[in-house]
XYZ file of C-alpha atoms in Angstrom:
569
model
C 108.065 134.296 113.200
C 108.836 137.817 112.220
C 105.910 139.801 111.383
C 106.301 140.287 107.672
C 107.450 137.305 107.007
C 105.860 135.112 104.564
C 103.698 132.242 105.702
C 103.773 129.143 103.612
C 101.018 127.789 102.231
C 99.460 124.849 104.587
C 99.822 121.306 102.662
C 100.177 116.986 102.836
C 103.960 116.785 102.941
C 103.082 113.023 102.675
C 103.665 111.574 99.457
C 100.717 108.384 98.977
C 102.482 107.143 95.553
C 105.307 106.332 97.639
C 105.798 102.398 97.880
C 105.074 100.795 100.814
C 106.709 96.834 102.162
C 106.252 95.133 105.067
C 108.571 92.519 107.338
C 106.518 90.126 109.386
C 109.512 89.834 111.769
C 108.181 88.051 115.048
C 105.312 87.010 117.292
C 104.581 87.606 120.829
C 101.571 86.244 123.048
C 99.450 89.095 124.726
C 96.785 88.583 127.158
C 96.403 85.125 125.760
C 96.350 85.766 121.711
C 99.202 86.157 119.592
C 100.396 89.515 117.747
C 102.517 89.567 114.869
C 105.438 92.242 115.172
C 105.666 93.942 111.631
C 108.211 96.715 110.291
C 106.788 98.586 107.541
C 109.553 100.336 105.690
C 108.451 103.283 103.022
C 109.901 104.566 99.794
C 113.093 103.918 98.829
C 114.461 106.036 101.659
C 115.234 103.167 104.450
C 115.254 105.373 107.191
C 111.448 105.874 106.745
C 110.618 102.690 108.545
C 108.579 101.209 111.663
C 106.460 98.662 113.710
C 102.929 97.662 114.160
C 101.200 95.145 116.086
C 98.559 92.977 114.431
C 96.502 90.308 115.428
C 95.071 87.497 112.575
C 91.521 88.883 113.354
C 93.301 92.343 111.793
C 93.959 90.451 108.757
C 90.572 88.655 108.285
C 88.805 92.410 108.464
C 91.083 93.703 105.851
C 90.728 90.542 103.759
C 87.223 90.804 104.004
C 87.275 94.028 102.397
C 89.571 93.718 99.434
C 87.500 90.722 98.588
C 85.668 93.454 96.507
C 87.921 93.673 93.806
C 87.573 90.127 92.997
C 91.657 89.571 92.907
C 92.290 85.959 94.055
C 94.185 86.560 97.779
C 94.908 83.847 100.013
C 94.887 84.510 103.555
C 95.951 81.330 105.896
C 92.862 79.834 107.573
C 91.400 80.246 110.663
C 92.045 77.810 113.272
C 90.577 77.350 116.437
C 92.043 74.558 118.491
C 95.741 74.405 118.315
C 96.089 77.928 117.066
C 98.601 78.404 119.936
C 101.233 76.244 119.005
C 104.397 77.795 118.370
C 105.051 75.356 115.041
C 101.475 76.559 113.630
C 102.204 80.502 114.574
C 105.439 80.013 112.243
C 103.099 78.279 109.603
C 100.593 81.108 109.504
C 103.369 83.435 109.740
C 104.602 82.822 106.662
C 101.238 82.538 105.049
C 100.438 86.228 106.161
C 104.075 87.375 104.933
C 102.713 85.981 101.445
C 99.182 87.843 101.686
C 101.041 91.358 102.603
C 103.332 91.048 99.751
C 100.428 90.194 97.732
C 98.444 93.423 98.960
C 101.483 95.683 98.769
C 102.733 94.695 95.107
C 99.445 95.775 93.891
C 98.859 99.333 92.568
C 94.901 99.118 92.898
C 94.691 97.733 96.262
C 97.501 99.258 97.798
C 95.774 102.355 96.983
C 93.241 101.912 99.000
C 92.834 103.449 102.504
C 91.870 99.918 104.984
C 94.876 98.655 103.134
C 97.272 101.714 103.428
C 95.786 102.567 107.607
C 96.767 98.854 108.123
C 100.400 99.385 107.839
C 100.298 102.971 108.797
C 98.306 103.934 111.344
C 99.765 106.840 111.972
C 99.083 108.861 109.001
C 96.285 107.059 107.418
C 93.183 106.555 110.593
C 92.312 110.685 110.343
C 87.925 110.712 108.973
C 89.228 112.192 105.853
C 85.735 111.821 103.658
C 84.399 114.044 106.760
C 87.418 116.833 106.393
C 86.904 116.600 103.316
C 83.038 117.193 103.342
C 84.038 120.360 105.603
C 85.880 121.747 103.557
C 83.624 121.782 100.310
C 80.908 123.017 102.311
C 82.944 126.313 103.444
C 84.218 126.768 99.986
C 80.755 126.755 98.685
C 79.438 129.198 101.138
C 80.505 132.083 99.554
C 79.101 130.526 96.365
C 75.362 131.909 95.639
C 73.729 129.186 93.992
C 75.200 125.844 95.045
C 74.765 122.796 97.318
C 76.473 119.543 97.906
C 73.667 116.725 96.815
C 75.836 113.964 98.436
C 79.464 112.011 98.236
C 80.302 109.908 95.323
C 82.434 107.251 97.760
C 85.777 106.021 96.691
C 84.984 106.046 92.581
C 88.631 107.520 92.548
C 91.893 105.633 93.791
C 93.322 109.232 95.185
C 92.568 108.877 99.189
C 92.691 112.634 99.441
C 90.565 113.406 96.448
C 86.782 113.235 97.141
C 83.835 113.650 95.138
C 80.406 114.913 95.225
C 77.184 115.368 93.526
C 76.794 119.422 93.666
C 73.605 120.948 92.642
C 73.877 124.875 90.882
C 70.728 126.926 90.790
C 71.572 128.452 87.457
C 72.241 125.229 85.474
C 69.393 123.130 86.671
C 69.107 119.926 83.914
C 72.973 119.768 84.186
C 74.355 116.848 86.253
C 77.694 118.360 87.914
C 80.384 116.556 89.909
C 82.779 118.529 92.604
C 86.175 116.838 93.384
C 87.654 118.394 96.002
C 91.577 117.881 96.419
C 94.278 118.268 99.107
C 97.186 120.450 98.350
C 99.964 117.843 97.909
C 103.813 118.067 98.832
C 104.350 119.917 95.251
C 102.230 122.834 95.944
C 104.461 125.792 95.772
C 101.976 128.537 94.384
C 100.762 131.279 97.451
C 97.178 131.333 98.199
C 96.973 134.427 95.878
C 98.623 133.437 93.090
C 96.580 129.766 93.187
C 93.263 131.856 92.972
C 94.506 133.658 89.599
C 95.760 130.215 88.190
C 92.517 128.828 88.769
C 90.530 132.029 87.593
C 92.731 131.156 84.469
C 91.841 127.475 84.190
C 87.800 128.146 84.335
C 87.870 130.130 81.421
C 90.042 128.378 79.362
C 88.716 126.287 76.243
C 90.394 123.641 74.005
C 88.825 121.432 71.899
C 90.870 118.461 73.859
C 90.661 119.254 77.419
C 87.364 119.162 79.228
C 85.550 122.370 80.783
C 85.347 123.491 84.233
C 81.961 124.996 85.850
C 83.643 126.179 88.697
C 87.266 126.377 90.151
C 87.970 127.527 93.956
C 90.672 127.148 95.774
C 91.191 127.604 99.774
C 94.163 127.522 102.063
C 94.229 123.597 102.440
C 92.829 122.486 98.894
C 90.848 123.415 95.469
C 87.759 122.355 94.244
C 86.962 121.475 90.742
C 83.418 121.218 89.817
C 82.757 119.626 85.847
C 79.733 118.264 84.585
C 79.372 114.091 84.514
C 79.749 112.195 81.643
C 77.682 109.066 81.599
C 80.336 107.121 79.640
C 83.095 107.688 81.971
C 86.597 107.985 81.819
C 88.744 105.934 79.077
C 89.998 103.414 81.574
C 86.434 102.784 82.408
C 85.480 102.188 78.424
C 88.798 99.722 78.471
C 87.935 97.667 81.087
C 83.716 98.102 80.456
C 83.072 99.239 84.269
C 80.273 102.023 85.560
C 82.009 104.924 86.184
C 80.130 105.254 89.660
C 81.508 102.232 91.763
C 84.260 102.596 93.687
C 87.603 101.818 91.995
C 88.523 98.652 93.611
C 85.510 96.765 92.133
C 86.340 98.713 88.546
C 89.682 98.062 87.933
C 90.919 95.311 90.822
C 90.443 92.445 88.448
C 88.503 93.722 85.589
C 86.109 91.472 83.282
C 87.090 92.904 79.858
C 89.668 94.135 78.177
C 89.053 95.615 75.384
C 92.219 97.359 73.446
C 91.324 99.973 71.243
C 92.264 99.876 67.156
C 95.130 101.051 65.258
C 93.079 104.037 64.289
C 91.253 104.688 67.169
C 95.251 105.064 69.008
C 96.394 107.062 66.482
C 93.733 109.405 66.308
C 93.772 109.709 69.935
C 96.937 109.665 70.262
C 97.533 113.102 68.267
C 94.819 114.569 70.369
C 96.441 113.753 73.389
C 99.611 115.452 71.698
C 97.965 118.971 70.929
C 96.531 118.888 74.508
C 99.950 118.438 75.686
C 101.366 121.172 73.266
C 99.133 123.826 73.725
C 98.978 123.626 77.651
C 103.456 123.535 77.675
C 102.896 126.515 75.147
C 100.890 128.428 77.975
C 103.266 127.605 80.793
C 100.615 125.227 82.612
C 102.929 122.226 83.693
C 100.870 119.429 84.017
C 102.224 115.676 84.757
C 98.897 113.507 85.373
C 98.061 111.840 82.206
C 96.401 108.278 82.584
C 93.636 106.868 81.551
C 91.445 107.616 83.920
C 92.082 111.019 83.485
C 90.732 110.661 79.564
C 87.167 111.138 78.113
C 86.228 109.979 74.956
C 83.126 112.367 73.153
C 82.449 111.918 70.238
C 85.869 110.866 69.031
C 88.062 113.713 70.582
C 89.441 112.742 73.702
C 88.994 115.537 76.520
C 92.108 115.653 79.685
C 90.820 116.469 83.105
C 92.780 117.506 86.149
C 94.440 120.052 84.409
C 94.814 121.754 87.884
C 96.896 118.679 89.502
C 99.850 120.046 88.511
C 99.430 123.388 90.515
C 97.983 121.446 93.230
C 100.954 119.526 93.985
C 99.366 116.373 94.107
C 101.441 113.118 93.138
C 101.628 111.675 89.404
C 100.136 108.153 89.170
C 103.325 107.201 87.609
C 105.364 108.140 89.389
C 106.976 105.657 91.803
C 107.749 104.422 87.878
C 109.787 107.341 86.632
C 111.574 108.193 90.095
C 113.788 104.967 88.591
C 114.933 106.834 85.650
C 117.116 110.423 86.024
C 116.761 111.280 82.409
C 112.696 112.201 83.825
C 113.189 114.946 84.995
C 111.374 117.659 83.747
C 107.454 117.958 82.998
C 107.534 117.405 79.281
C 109.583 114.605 79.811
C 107.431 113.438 82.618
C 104.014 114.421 80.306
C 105.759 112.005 77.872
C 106.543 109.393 80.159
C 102.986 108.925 81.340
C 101.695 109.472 77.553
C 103.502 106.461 76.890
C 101.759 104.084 79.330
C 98.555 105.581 78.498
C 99.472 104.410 74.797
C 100.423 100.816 75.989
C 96.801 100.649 78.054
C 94.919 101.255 74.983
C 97.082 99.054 72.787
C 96.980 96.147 74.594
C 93.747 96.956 76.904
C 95.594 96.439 80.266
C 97.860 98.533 82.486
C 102.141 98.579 81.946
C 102.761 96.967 85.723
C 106.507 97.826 85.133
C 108.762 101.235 84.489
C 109.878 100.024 81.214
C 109.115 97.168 78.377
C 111.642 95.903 75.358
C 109.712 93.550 73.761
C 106.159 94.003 72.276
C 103.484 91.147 70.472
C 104.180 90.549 66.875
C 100.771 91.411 66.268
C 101.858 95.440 67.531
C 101.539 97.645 64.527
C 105.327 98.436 63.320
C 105.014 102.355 63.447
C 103.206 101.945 66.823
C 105.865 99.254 68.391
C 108.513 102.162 67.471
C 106.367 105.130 68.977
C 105.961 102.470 72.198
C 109.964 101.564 72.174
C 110.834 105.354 71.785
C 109.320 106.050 75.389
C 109.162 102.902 77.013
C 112.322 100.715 76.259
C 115.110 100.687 78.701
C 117.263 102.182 76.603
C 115.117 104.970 75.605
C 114.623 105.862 79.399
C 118.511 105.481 80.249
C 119.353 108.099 77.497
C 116.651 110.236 76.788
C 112.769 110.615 75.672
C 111.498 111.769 72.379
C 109.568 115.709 72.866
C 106.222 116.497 72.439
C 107.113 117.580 68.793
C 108.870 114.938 67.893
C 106.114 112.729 67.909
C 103.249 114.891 66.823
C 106.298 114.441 63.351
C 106.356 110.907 63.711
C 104.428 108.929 61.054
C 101.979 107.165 62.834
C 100.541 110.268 64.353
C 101.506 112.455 61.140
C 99.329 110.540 58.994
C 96.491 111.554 61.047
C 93.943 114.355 59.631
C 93.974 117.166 62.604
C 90.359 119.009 61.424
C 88.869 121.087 63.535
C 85.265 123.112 63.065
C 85.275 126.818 63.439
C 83.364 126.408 66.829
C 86.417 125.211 68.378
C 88.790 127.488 70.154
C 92.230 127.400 72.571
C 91.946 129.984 74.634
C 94.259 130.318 78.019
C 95.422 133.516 78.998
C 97.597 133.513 82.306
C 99.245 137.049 83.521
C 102.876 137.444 82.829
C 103.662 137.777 86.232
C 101.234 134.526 87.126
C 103.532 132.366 84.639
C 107.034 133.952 85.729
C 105.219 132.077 89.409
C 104.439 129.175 87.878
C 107.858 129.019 86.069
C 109.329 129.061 89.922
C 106.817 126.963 90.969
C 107.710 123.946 88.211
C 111.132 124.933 88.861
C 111.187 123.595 92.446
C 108.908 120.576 91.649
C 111.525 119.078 89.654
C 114.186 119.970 91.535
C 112.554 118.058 94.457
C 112.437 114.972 91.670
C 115.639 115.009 91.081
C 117.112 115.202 94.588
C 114.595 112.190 95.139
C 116.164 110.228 92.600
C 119.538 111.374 93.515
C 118.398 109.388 96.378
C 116.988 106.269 95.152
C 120.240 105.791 93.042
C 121.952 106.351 95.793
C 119.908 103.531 97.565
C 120.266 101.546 94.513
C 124.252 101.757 94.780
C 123.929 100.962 98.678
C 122.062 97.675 97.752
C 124.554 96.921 95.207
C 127.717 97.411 97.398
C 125.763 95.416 100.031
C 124.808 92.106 97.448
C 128.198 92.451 96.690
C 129.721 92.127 99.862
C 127.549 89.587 101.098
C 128.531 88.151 97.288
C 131.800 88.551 98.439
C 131.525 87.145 102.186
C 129.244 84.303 100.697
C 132.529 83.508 98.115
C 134.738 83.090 101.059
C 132.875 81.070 103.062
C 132.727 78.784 100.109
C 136.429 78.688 99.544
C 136.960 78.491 103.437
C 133.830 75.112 103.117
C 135.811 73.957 100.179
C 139.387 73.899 102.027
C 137.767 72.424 104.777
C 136.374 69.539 102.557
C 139.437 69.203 100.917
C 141.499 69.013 104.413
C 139.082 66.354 105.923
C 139.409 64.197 102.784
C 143.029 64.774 102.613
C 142.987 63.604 106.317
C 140.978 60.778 105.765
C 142.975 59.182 103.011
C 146.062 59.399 104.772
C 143.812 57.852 107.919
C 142.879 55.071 105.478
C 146.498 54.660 104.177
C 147.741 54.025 107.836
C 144.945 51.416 108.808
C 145.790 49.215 105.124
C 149.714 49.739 106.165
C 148.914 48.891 109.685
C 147.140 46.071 108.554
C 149.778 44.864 106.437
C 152.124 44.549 109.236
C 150.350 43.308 111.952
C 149.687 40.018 109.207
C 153.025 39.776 108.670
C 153.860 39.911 112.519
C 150.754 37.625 113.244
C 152.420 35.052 110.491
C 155.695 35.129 111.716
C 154.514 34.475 115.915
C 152.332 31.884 114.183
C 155.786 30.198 113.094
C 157.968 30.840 116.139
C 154.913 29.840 118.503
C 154.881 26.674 116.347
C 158.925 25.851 116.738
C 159.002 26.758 120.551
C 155.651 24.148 120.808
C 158.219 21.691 118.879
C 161.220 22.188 121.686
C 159.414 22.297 124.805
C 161.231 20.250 127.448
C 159.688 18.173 130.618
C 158.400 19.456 133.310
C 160.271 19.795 136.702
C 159.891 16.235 139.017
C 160.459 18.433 142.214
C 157.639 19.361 143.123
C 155.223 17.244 145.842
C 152.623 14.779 144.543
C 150.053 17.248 144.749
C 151.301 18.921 141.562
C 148.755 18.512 138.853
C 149.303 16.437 135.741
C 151.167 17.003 132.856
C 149.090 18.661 129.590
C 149.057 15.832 127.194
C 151.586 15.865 125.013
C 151.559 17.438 121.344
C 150.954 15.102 118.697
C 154.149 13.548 116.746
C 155.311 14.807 113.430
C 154.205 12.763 111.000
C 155.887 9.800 110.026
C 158.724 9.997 106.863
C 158.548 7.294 104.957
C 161.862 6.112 104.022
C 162.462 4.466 100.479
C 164.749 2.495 99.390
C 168.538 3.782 99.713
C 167.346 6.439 102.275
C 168.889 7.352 105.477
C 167.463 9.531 108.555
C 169.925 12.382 109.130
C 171.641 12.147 112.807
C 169.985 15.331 114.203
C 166.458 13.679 112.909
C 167.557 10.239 114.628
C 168.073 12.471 118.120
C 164.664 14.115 117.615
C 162.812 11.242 117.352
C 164.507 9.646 120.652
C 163.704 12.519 122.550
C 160.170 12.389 120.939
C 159.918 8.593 122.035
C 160.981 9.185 125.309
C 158.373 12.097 126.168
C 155.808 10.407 124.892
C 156.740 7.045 126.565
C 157.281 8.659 130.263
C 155.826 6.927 132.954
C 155.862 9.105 136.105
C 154.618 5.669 137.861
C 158.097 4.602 137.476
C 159.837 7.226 139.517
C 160.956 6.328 142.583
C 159.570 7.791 146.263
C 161.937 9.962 148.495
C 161.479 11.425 151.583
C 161.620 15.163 152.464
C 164.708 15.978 154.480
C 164.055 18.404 157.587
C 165.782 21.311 157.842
């Protein structure tokens, strides 16, 4: 490395909202138990793929722990005698094919780390709540004042976001909560420029995004400290969960569901909007709205995680808008994901898909068109409505926008900081769009493939069908020979019935030179029946001959021949 030459900032190049299957493709017997070969294949890149090893007992300990968010998962049951039989080893294959697909088509639990360090081992079995715990404790060092109270485990579905209950000298009744967060594979900001974003951040103040006590950043990560909010996040009102178990148990297979009001959307609806307005205004790109990222005090809503957009952390939606190239810039992307946060509160559950086109009758009309505006196919194949364009539509128009005199918007960012970030957002979505350059590339590739295996799948079909036709072809001709063969050998069999009969009729006496040791004489046939002449008839001459010779034959005697004597030669 040359010596003046810029260092990059250190950062997770690995991208956890990237979607993970699995291919239970064989089985082997090791040291007397079987192991199940699997390829794991990630994203929608298919050279990112390869193989594990796992034994059932792998299964049952992962099983055991997503049992915790309550989702009904069948894993094949354990058997003990027999379990080695290559026809059971198929059936249980299957079975644990059915539980990984299961586990993987799941947002919540695929989240989580047992199930992500089952099929990736490689990236996913580092101590990362210790790191993690480092790392806050060296970034409060230089902090007079503060302490880490203890870790708030897993209440976030983020594997590389932590939190902790942090204790500050100067604000001693306040109860505050520290996240501290990885730099993701979007971090582009230097080291110094990240420490005057976040100097920015701490003092800034809007009426709709929540305050920050503290903001520090370090060369591998920031930390964020807020105060807690007993009521928790929006998500957490929706689906009527503490806010301080972990996230699998909150919102695996929640109890309620309670959808918010016309009104109560509306209202925060346009709140959301002005949040969104005022931080694009200041040239703070920010990408991360959800629910979870929503508080609701005393009905005005209040964004965190402001700072995940400089962080370069993943957006929770986003394995949903890599599908669609018109997202691809951060307001689009803001209004992508403020559009699923609208369908969670209408309908009090989670969008599981990139897009809808068809919505309850029971949908408010002005709130069905806000919903089909951002999340109808069509609207994300051409393009999304802005910011301002909603905040104009009616159903957020209508709303009364008051605010008191207490309430200010306040960010002030350095010219040069926001030419940085301006870069910085710059290369974020051109890294989006080269993505989904390549998953519609994929896309194609899949295409071209179904249709050649369409295609192959056609002619072996027409080749089958010729085939049928040939054989049947062949077999009526087969059965036209036999019935013609049959025919003839009747009439052949009917006419040597009738000749056999006529040479029986005209047989003529046997030879008298042979010795007396010659055996008898077959009886002779029976005579033709008898024609009765009437009166005035007459037997033909050749009739009158035939019945002499008859007479005779039947009348022979041999007893009457006369004896002769051999001669000697």
């Amino acid at each position: 490395m040359a010596i003046f030459e810029q260092e990059r900032p250190k950062k997770v190049l690995l991208d956890d909202t990237e979607s993970l299957s699995c291919v239970i493709e064989n089985w082997i017997t090791v040291d007397g138990h079987t192991e199940y070969i699997i390829r794991v294949h990630r994203g929608p890149f298919s050279q990112k793929t390869w193989r594990i090893h796992k034994r059932y007992n792998d299964f049952v300990e992962l099983h055991a722990y997503l049992q915790t968010s309550g989702l009904p998962l069948t894993l094949p049951p354990k058997k003990i005698i027999g379990n080695r039989d290559p026809e059971f080893i198929s059936e249980r294959q299957q079975g644990l094919q059915k539980y990984l697909n299961s586990v993987l088509m799941n947002p919540i639990l695929v989240s989580s780390l047992p199930a992500r360090s089952f099929v990736d081992p490689a990236n996913y079995c580092q101590p990362f709540s210790e790191l993690a715990l480092q790392h806050v404790s060296l970034a409060l060092r230089g902090e007079v004042g503060w302490e880490v109270v203890g870790p708030l485990s897993e209440i976030g579905w983020r594997l590389r976001k932590h939190f902790y209950q942090v204790r500050c000298k100067a604000l001693p009744k306040d109860e505050l909560i520290a996240s501290w967060t990885d730099y993701g594979p979007d971090k582009y900001l230097h080291d110094k420029d990240m420490q005057a974003v976040f100097k920015c951040v701490t003092q800034m103040q809007h009426p709709y995004i929540y305050s920050i006590e503290l903001c520090l950043c370090t060369d591998t990560g920031g930390l964020v400290v807020r105060s807690s909010n007993s009521n928790g996040s929006l998500r957490d009102a929706i689906c009527g969960a503490k806010p301080r178990l972990s996230f699998l148990k909150k919102y695996g297979n929640p109890k309620g569901h309670k959808p918010l009001n016309c009104s109560q959307i509306a209202l925060y609806g346009r709140q959301i909007l002005e949040a969104l307005k005022f931080l694009k205004d200041k040239g703070l790109y920010y990408g991360h709205l959800h629910s979870g990222n929503i508080i609701i005090e005393n009905d005005r809503v209040k964004l965190l995680d402001i700072e995940n957009g400089v962080l370069g952390v993943p957006s929770f939606y986003r394995p949903y808008f890599m599908q669609h190239k018109r997202i691809c810039n951060m307001e689009a992307i803001d209004i992508y994901c403020f559009g699923h946060t609208l369908y969670e509160m209408t309908f009090g559950a989670p969008l599981q898909e990139s897009t809808v086109d068809g919505f309850p009758s029971e949908c408010s009309p002005l709130l069905r068109s806000v919903l089909e505006s951002i999340l109808s196919s069509e609207s994300c194949r051409n393009a999304l409505p802005t910011i301002d364009n909603l905040l104009q539509h009616q159903f957020f128009s209508s709303v009364v926008h008051s605010l008191s005199p207490n309430d200010k918007m306040q960010l002030k960012i350095p010219t040069s900081i926001k030419e940085q970030l301006k870069l910085a957002q710059g290369l974020l979505e051109e890294r989006l769009k080269e993505e989904q350059k390549m998953v519609r590339s994929q896309k194609r590739l899949v295409r071209v493939q179904e249709m050649m295996s369409s295609e192959e799948e056609k002619k072996k079909q027409r080749h089958k069908k010729k085939q049928e036709q040939k054989l049947a072809k062949e077999q009526l001709l087969k059965e036209k020979s036999e019935q013609k063969e049959a025919t003839n050998g009747e009439a052949g069999d009917s006419a040597l019935s009738t000749s056999t009969t006529a040479s029986i009729g005209t047989n003529t006496p046997p030879s008298i030179s042979g010795s007396s040791g010659v055996p008898p004489c077959p009886p002779p046939p029976p005579a033709p029946p008898l024609v009765v002449l009437t009166n005035g008839d007459s037997i033909p001459k050749e009739d009158k001959n035939r019945h002499a010779l008859l007479g005779a034959i039947c009348n022979f005697n041999k007893s009457n021949l006369r004896k002769t004597n051999a001669c000697n030669t």
